[in-house]
Phi, psi and omega in degrees: 000321179295332180281322184293319185300312177299325180295315179296320180298315181295323180298311181289329176296315179294321180297317179295321179294319181291329180287324183278339181266140181284069181290137179302334182293342177285340183253350180197129175276171178291150178294143182256161176299164186299329184271001181248161180263136179292137178254109181295157171284174179301317180294321179293321176303312181298318180293321179299320179291312187294322187290343173250331178299326181300333187263002181295308181297312177302323180292323178294315180295318179295319178294320177296323178299317178296321179298316182287339177275351184294137181253345181212180185296319181296319178293321178295313179299316180296321178296319178296313182298311182295318181297317179295319179295317182293309181294320180300322181300309184287323180293310182297318179299316181295316180297314180300312183292329177292314178296318180298329181276309190262338183231043184295343179289343176276075190302313183293319178297315180298318180297315180295319179293325177296318176297315180297323178299319179286324180295319186294338178298319179299316181287331174295318178298314179298318180294327179293330178276339187306312181300322180290318181288331183271330191247349179254151174279114187236357181098182188296330183285344183298318182297325178288321183292333178304322180268329184296324181296326179283329173295318178297319178297321179293318178297318177299321178296316179297321178299314180298320182299320185266332188232029183304125177064012182271317180233086190293323179292322177297318179298317178296320178298322177299318178296319181295314179298315179298324182284327188256335184300312178296340179295339177300327177277316183299319183288352177266012181299132173300321176271112187269007178295128181099351182300314184295322177294320178297317179293321179297316176299320177298323178296320177301315180297318181295316178296323180296329181296333176300318179283331177303328181257018187244019176300132181087355176245324180234126178301139179060030184300317183291323177294323177295320175302318177302318181295319178296322176298316180296319179295317179296316179295320179295320178295317179292323177298315179303317180296317179296315180297312187286317190261344182245335186239335183297129179306145187301324181293317177291324181296323179296320179293319180296317182295331178287000000 
């Protein structure tokens, strides 16, 4: 008994010291092997939730704004598609990270939500291109690309279903191809208004991918990736709002 008491005392003493000291391990766990999933710290979990939950309300309001600015059926349909993709991205991400943080014992639920979180990225990319492909004059390839982006999103979804977290570099490559391939048509627009905003948003996404693959190397890497996604989505939303939906009279005033 005399031996056990000092050991217990030392254990709790060390625990209290580690809680009061700002140890880096509280902000970032060790990097995991390629075939394993990174487990965020408590602080990283909270940051992962907050950095996308914050954008749910703005995305709903922004999508509603596009809907009310729509003048015809194509604009209405495009607003719905884009709005669902934008809101779905932030909602699904927030739900998954919340469950992963607070209900991690629900293994099957967490696994399904993680898959859904990765799947929705493909549909968000397709939805982000939808207004440009539907509302801009792009030439003969535009009509094919309208459907091709959704075929690519479906293929990506099937890939996640069968190979989730198995080949992480392949998964990242799929996102890159999905993100840039439709741009071959978009960048050929005779009307170049919005090009710079589209390119800027693409740069945000590309920079964010560096952090997307940096869990265990950079503290709060995934939360930083979330912020880059929000900046990229915000930049693209601005371009869609200003150049595709803003009434021509107001657009003239803005351009001046």
